[in-house]
mmCIF file of N, CA and C in Angstrom:
data_model
loop_
_atom_site.group_PDB
_atom_site.id
_atom_site.type_symbol
_atom_site.label_atom_id
_atom_site.label_comp_id
_atom_site.label_asym_id
_atom_site.label_seq_id
_atom_site.Cartn_x
_atom_site.Cartn_y
_atom_site.Cartn_z
ATOM 1 N N MET Z 1 73.055 162.783 12.842
ATOM 2 C CA MET Z 1 73.480 162.096 13.100
ATOM 3 C C MET Z 1 73.365 160.618 12.919
ATOM 4 N N GLU Z 2 74.439 160.020 12.472
ATOM 5 C CA GLU Z 2 73.830 158.753 11.513
ATOM 6 C C GLU Z 2 75.301 158.005 13.111
ATOM 7 N N MET Z 3 74.563 156.672 13.808
ATOM 8 C CA MET Z 3 75.364 155.882 14.660
ATOM 9 C C MET Z 3 75.234 154.292 14.285
ATOM 10 N N GLY Z 4 76.198 153.561 13.493
ATOM 11 C CA GLY Z 4 75.937 152.459 12.716
ATOM 12 C C GLY Z 4 74.510 152.196 11.775
ATOM 13 N N GLY Z 5 75.090 153.211 10.840
ATOM 14 C CA GLY Z 5 73.172 153.658 10.240
ATOM 15 C C GLY Z 5 71.446 153.619 11.070
ATOM 16 N N ALA Z 6 72.602 154.242 12.136
ATOM 17 C CA ALA Z 6 70.267 154.508 12.674
ATOM 18 C C ALA Z 6 70.561 155.637 12.555
ATOM 19 N N PRO Z 7 70.029 156.725 12.529
ATOM 20 C CA PRO Z 7 69.710 158.067 12.427
ATOM 21 C C PRO Z 7 69.548 158.753 14.275
ATOM 22 N N VAL Z 8 70.611 159.309 14.646
ATOM 23 C CA VAL Z 8 69.992 160.014 15.923
ATOM 24 C C VAL Z 8 69.150 162.048 15.774
ATOM 25 N N SER Z 9 68.459 162.372 16.588
ATOM 26 C CA SER Z 9 68.900 163.710 16.089
ATOM 27 C C SER Z 9 67.752 164.555 17.664
ATOM 28 N N VAL Z 10 68.752 165.248 17.552
ATOM 29 C CA VAL Z 10 67.769 165.923 19.544
ATOM 30 C C VAL Z 10 67.136 167.027 18.961
ATOM 31 N N SER Z 11 66.098 167.588 19.346
ATOM 32 C CA SER Z 11 65.235 168.439 19.225
ATOM 33 C C SER Z 11 65.248 169.313 20.369
ATOM 34 N N CYS Z 12 65.025 170.450 21.478
ATOM 35 C CA CYS Z 12 64.864 171.017 21.994
ATOM 36 C C CYS Z 12 64.072 172.653 22.332
ATOM 37 N N ALA Z 13 63.196 172.594 22.954
ATOM 38 C CA ALA Z 13 62.937 173.852 23.499
ATOM 39 C C ALA Z 13 62.894 174.392 24.843
ATOM 40 N N TYR Z 14 62.138 176.272 24.191
ATOM 41 C CA TYR Z 14 62.449 176.052 26.016
ATOM 42 C C TYR Z 14 61.504 177.058 26.630
ATOM 43 N N LYS Z 15 61.477 176.541 27.526
ATOM 44 C CA LYS Z 15 59.739 177.039 27.873
ATOM 45 C C LYS Z 15 60.051 179.095 28.534
ATOM 46 N N SER Z 16 59.207 179.472 27.981
ATOM 47 C CA SER Z 16 59.068 180.382 28.447
ATOM 48 C C SER Z 16 58.466 180.752 29.612
ATOM 49 N N ASN Z 17 59.128 181.659 30.797
ATOM 50 C CA ASN Z 17 58.516 181.866 31.947
ATOM 51 C C ASN Z 17 58.426 183.052 32.170
ATOM 52 N N GLU Z 18 58.225 183.970 32.643
ATOM 53 C CA GLU Z 18 58.888 185.152 32.915
ATOM 54 C C GLU Z 18 59.665 185.441 34.333
ATOM 55 N N LYS Z 19 60.245 183.966 34.922
ATOM 56 C CA LYS Z 19 60.735 184.173 36.655
ATOM 57 C C LYS Z 19 61.848 183.910 35.070
ATOM 58 N N ASP Z 20 61.617 182.830 34.440
ATOM 59 C CA ASP Z 20 63.318 182.147 34.069
ATOM 60 C C ASP Z 20 64.116 183.575 33.204
ATOM 61 N N SER Z 21 65.387 182.810 33.157
ATOM 62 C CA SER Z 21 66.762 184.069 33.249
ATOM 63 C C SER Z 21 66.914 183.694 32.176
ATOM 64 N N ALA Z 22 68.714 183.630 31.370
ATOM 65 C CA ALA Z 22 69.274 183.061 30.636
ATOM 66 C C ALA Z 22 69.822 182.354 31.388
ATOM 67 N N ALA Z 23 70.699 182.284 32.251
ATOM 68 C CA ALA Z 23 71.117 181.348 33.379
ATOM 69 C C ALA Z 23 70.057 180.249 33.443
ATOM 70 N N GLY Z 24 70.193 179.194 34.092
ATOM 71 C CA GLY Z 24 69.016 178.479 34.865
ATOM 72 C C GLY Z 24 67.760 178.213 34.096
ATOM 73 N N SER Z 25 67.721 178.380 33.069
ATOM 74 C CA SER Z 25 66.388 177.821 32.531
ATOM 75 C C SER Z 25 65.619 177.212 32.405
ATOM 76 N N LEU Z 26 64.662 176.934 32.233
ATOM 77 C CA LEU Z 26 64.501 175.209 31.621
ATOM 78 C C LEU Z 26 64.135 175.080 30.418
ATOM 79 N N VAL Z 27 64.135 174.123 30.026
ATOM 80 C CA VAL Z 27 64.513 173.376 28.436
ATOM 81 C C VAL Z 27 63.812 171.928 28.970
ATOM 82 N N SER Z 28 63.137 171.566 26.912
ATOM 83 C CA SER Z 28 62.543 170.543 27.010
ATOM 84 C C SER Z 28 63.131 170.506 26.148
ATOM 85 N N CYS Z 29 63.976 168.367 26.006
ATOM 86 C CA CYS Z 29 64.395 168.430 24.583
ATOM 87 C C CYS Z 29 63.381 166.401 24.217
ATOM 88 N N THR Z 30 63.301 166.202 22.971
ATOM 89 C CA THR Z 30 63.104 165.048 22.813
ATOM 90 C C THR Z 30 64.397 163.846 21.285
ATOM 91 N N ARG Z 31 64.501 163.053 21.757
ATOM 92 C CA ARG Z 31 65.857 162.118 21.241
ATOM 93 C C ARG Z 31 65.147 161.626 20.010
ATOM 94 N N GLU Z 32 65.188 160.988 18.972
ATOM 95 C CA GLU Z 32 65.027 160.010 17.647
ATOM 96 C C GLU Z 32 65.763 159.909 17.553
ATOM 97 N N TYR Z 33 65.112 158.392 17.632
ATOM 98 C CA TYR Z 33 66.242 157.384 17.134
ATOM 99 C C TYR Z 33 66.227 156.107 16.192
ATOM 100 N N ARG Z 34 67.055 155.699 14.839
ATOM 101 C CA ARG Z 34 65.996 154.872 13.833
ATOM 102 C C ARG Z 34 66.632 153.864 13.834
ATOM 103 N N GLU Z 35 66.095 152.857 14.339
ATOM 104 C CA GLU Z 35 67.003 151.612 14.387
ATOM 105 C C GLU Z 35 66.981 150.638 12.536
ATOM 106 N N PRO Z 36 67.087 150.640 11.695
ATOM 107 C CA PRO Z 36 67.002 150.287 10.735
ATOM 108 C C PRO Z 36 65.970 148.694 10.750
ATOM 109 N N GLY Z 37 64.929 148.609 9.912
ATOM 110 C CA GLY Z 37 63.820 148.010 10.527
ATOM 111 C C GLY Z 37 62.801 147.317 11.776
ATOM 112 N N ARG Z 38 63.478 149.043 12.648
ATOM 113 C CA ARG Z 38 62.142 148.857 13.546
ATOM 114 C C ARG Z 38 61.910 150.306 13.402
ATOM 115 N N GLN Z 39 60.345 150.428 14.697
ATOM 116 C CA GLN Z 39 59.452 151.996 14.887
ATOM 117 C C GLN Z 39 60.761 152.677 15.445
ATOM 118 N N THR Z 40 60.403 154.369 15.454
ATOM 119 C CA THR Z 40 61.382 155.714 15.593
ATOM 120 C C THR Z 40 61.093 155.074 18.037
ATOM 121 N N GLY Z 41 62.163 154.733 17.721
ATOM 122 C CA GLY Z 41 62.402 155.614 19.523
ATOM 123 C C GLY Z 41 62.782 156.725 19.877
ATOM 124 N N THR Z 42 61.350 157.211 20.394
ATOM 125 C CA THR Z 42 61.599 158.937 21.391
ATOM 126 C C THR Z 42 61.392 158.545 22.035
ATOM 127 N N LYS Z 43 62.299 159.255 23.201
ATOM 128 C CA LYS Z 43 62.171 159.545 24.220
ATOM 129 C C LYS Z 43 61.899 161.632 24.999
ATOM 130 N N GLN Z 44 60.716 161.497 25.311
ATOM 131 C CA GLN Z 44 60.806 163.371 25.843
ATOM 132 C C GLN Z 44 62.573 163.079 27.365
ATOM 133 N N TYR Z 45 62.806 164.673 27.872
ATOM 134 C CA TYR Z 45 63.543 164.838 28.610
ATOM 135 C C TYR Z 45 62.663 166.192 28.490
ATOM 136 N N ALA Z 46 62.216 166.848 29.981
ATOM 137 C CA ALA Z 46 61.006 167.692 29.918
ATOM 138 C C ALA Z 46 62.094 167.861 31.308
ATOM 139 N N HIS Z 47 61.660 169.270 32.311
ATOM 140 C CA HIS Z 47 62.330 170.562 33.303
ATOM 141 C C HIS Z 47 63.963 170.319 32.890
ATOM 142 N N LEU Z 48 64.877 169.934 31.674
ATOM 143 C CA LEU Z 48 65.992 170.200 31.862
ATOM 144 C C LEU Z 48 66.174 172.199 32.717
ATOM 145 N N CYS Z 49 67.984 171.738 33.283
ATOM 146 C CA CYS Z 49 68.166 173.169 33.828
ATOM 147 C C CYS Z 49 69.394 173.366 32.377
ATOM 148 N N PHE Z 50 69.389 174.397 31.848
ATOM 149 C CA PHE Z 50 70.537 175.080 30.951
ATOM 150 C C PHE Z 50 71.487 175.800 31.254
ATOM 151 N N SER Z 51 72.338 176.120 31.539
ATOM 152 C CA SER Z 51 73.389 177.007 31.993
ATOM 153 C C SER Z 51 75.136 177.039 31.761
ATOM 154 N N ASN Z 52 75.423 177.839 31.576
ATOM 155 C CA ASN Z 52 76.426 177.915 30.641
ATOM 156 C C ASN Z 52 77.135 176.660 30.146
ATOM 157 N N ASN Z 53 76.165 176.607 28.306
ATOM 158 C CA ASN Z 53 76.116 175.713 27.596
ATOM 159 C C ASN Z 53 76.398 174.140 27.826
ATOM 160 N N LEU Z 54 75.538 173.936 29.449
ATOM 161 C CA LEU Z 54 75.652 172.949 30.141
ATOM 162 C C LEU Z 54 73.679 172.840 29.646
ATOM 163 N N PHE Z 55 72.986 171.259 29.324
ATOM 164 C CA PHE Z 55 71.839 170.668 30.295
ATOM 165 C C PHE Z 55 72.096 169.811 31.306
ATOM 166 N N TYR Z 56 71.299 169.870 31.944
ATOM 167 C CA TYR Z 56 71.132 168.602 33.100
ATOM 168 C C TYR Z 56 70.532 168.442 33.469
ATOM 169 N N GLY Z 57 69.791 167.452 33.812
ATOM 170 C CA GLY Z 57 68.040 166.251 33.889
ATOM 171 C C GLY Z 57 68.874 164.975 34.699
ATOM 172 N N GLU Z 58 67.854 164.477 35.354
ATOM 173 C CA GLU Z 58 67.928 162.842 35.656
ATOM 174 C C GLU Z 58 68.722 162.292 35.533
ATOM 175 N N HIS Z 59 67.967 162.051 34.210
ATOM 176 C CA HIS Z 59 68.613 160.554 33.687
ATOM 177 C C HIS Z 59 69.410 161.821 31.984
ATOM 178 N N ILE Z 60 70.062 163.569 31.702
ATOM 179 C CA ILE Z 60 70.497 163.637 30.852
ATOM 180 C C ILE Z 60 71.587 164.583 31.203
ATOM 181 N N ARG Z 61 72.058 164.816 30.938
ATOM 182 C CA ARG Z 61 73.539 165.436 30.039
ATOM 183 C C ARG Z 61 74.058 165.837 29.320
ATOM 184 N N ALA Z 62 74.034 167.321 29.147
ATOM 185 C CA ALA Z 62 74.386 167.855 27.342
ATOM 186 C C ALA Z 62 75.675 168.248 27.504
ATOM 187 N N ARG Z 63 75.709 169.295 26.616
ATOM 188 C CA ARG Z 63 76.660 169.960 26.620
ATOM 189 C C ARG Z 63 76.708 170.851 25.295
ATOM 190 N N LEU Z 64 76.503 171.977 24.781
ATOM 191 C CA LEU Z 64 76.790 172.826 23.816
ATOM 192 C C LEU Z 64 78.306 172.711 23.169
ATOM 193 N N VAL Z 65 79.114 172.459 21.916
ATOM 194 C CA VAL Z 65 79.985 173.338 21.661
ATOM 195 C C VAL Z 65 80.851 173.438 20.952
ATOM 196 N N ASP Z 66 81.311 173.860 20.226
ATOM 197 C CA ASP Z 66 82.554 174.323 18.131
ATOM 198 C C ASP Z 66 80.999 173.710 17.166
ATOM 199 N N GLU Z 67 80.993 172.660 17.294
ATOM 200 C CA GLU Z 67 80.957 170.817 16.469
ATOM 201 C C GLU Z 67 80.077 171.085 16.823
ATOM 202 N N GLY Z 68 79.030 170.809 17.992
ATOM 203 C CA GLY Z 68 77.531 170.587 17.912
ATOM 204 C C GLY Z 68 77.249 170.576 19.276
ATOM 205 N N LEU Z 69 76.534 169.552 19.254
ATOM 206 C CA LEU Z 69 75.802 169.285 20.810
ATOM 207 C C LEU Z 69 76.184 167.682 21.400
ATOM 208 N N LEU Z 70 77.495 167.741 22.501
ATOM 209 C CA LEU Z 70 77.765 166.658 23.494
ATOM 210 C C LEU Z 70 76.236 166.431 23.630
ATOM 211 N N TRP Z 71 76.225 164.474 24.124
ATOM 212 C CA TRP Z 71 74.303 164.507 24.526
ATOM 213 C C TRP Z 71 74.743 163.346 24.819
ATOM 214 N N LEU Z 72 74.877 162.798 25.915
ATOM 215 C CA LEU Z 72 74.820 161.056 27.245
ATOM 216 C C LEU Z 72 73.339 161.226 28.176
ATOM 217 N N GLU Z 73 73.095 159.748 27.850
ATOM 218 C CA GLU Z 73 71.390 159.751 28.207
ATOM 219 C C GLU Z 73 72.185 158.456 29.173
ATOM 220 N N LEU Z 74 71.934 158.849 30.096
ATOM 221 C CA LEU Z 74 71.946 157.548 31.919
ATOM 222 C C LEU Z 74 71.331 156.977 32.181
ATOM 223 N N ASP Z 75 69.394 157.274 30.972
ATOM 224 C CA ASP Z 75 68.590 155.724 30.970
ATOM 225 C C ASP Z 75 68.566 155.733 29.328
ATOM 226 N N ALA Z 76 68.462 156.067 28.682
ATOM 227 C CA ALA Z 76 67.945 155.776 27.210
ATOM 228 C C ALA Z 76 66.865 154.838 27.231
ATOM 229 N N GLY Z 77 66.451 154.740 27.057
ATOM 230 C CA GLY Z 77 65.215 153.312 27.653
ATOM 231 C C GLY Z 77 65.408 152.375 26.218
ATOM 232 N N ASN Z 78 66.144 152.278 25.443
ATOM 233 C CA ASN Z 78 66.610 151.526 24.927
ATOM 234 C C ASN Z 78 68.132 150.335 25.085
ATOM 235 N N ASP Z 79 68.312 149.314 23.871
ATOM 236 C CA ASP Z 79 69.576 148.629 24.448
ATOM 237 C C ASP Z 79 70.589 148.973 22.718
ATOM 238 N N PHE Z 80 69.816 150.214 22.346
ATOM 239 C CA PHE Z 80 70.840 150.156 21.286
ATOM 240 C C PHE Z 80 71.821 151.624 21.870
ATOM 241 N N ILE Z 81 71.680 152.573 22.613
ATOM 242 C CA ILE Z 81 72.214 153.025 23.090
ATOM 243 C C ILE Z 81 72.878 153.147 24.632
ATOM 244 N N PRO Z 82 74.121 152.853 24.706
ATOM 245 C CA PRO Z 82 74.255 152.340 25.994
ATOM 246 C C PRO Z 82 74.563 153.478 27.015
ATOM 247 N N SER Z 83 74.097 153.207 27.891
ATOM 248 C CA SER Z 83 74.895 154.826 29.312
ATOM 249 C C SER Z 83 75.421 155.541 29.641
ATOM 250 N N ASP Z 84 77.026 155.246 28.686
ATOM 251 C CA ASP Z 84 78.286 155.362 28.352
ATOM 252 C C ASP Z 84 78.833 155.972 27.856
ATOM 253 N N PHE Z 85 77.956 156.421 26.310
ATOM 254 C CA PHE Z 85 77.924 157.027 25.459
ATOM 255 C C PHE Z 85 77.976 158.463 25.158
ATOM 256 N N TRP Z 86 78.782 158.593 24.979
ATOM 257 C CA TRP Z 86 78.666 159.965 24.857
ATOM 258 C C TRP Z 86 78.362 160.208 22.879
ATOM 259 N N LEU Z 87 76.697 160.717 22.416
ATOM 260 C CA LEU Z 87 76.996 161.305 21.362
ATOM 261 C C LEU Z 87 77.232 162.862 20.299
ATOM 262 N N LEU Z 88 77.910 163.071 19.413
ATOM 263 C CA LEU Z 88 78.579 164.661 19.256
ATOM 264 C C LEU Z 88 77.559 164.881 18.282
ATOM 265 N N LEU Z 89 76.797 165.652 18.292
ATOM 266 C CA LEU Z 89 75.123 166.530 17.201
ATOM 267 C C LEU Z 89 75.535 167.012 17.020
ATOM 268 N N LYS Z 90 75.553 167.239 15.056
ATOM 269 C CA LYS Z 90 76.033 168.045 14.342
ATOM 270 C C LYS Z 90 74.870 169.000 14.356
#
C-alpha cells in the first residue's frame, strides 16, 4: 500500500509451538515504511495473539478482513504514522 507516496508493507510469521492452537496462537509482524528520501523505517512486533481474525499486542491492533488487513499502530515510533490512523493493507 502507498500512503502519500510512501509504501507501507506488513509481513507476519506464525510461531509454531506444540502448545499453540489455531485460536490464540502467537505471531510476529514486521512493518516497513519508506518515506521518499529517507531510510526505510522498520518496526517489529513479537508475541502477538491471533484469534478470530484479530491480531492483538501491546502496541498493535489488526484485523483480517475480506479486502486485506486493517492495521493500527498505537506507537509507530515515527512522526509519519499517527497513533489513530488505521491502514487497510491489501
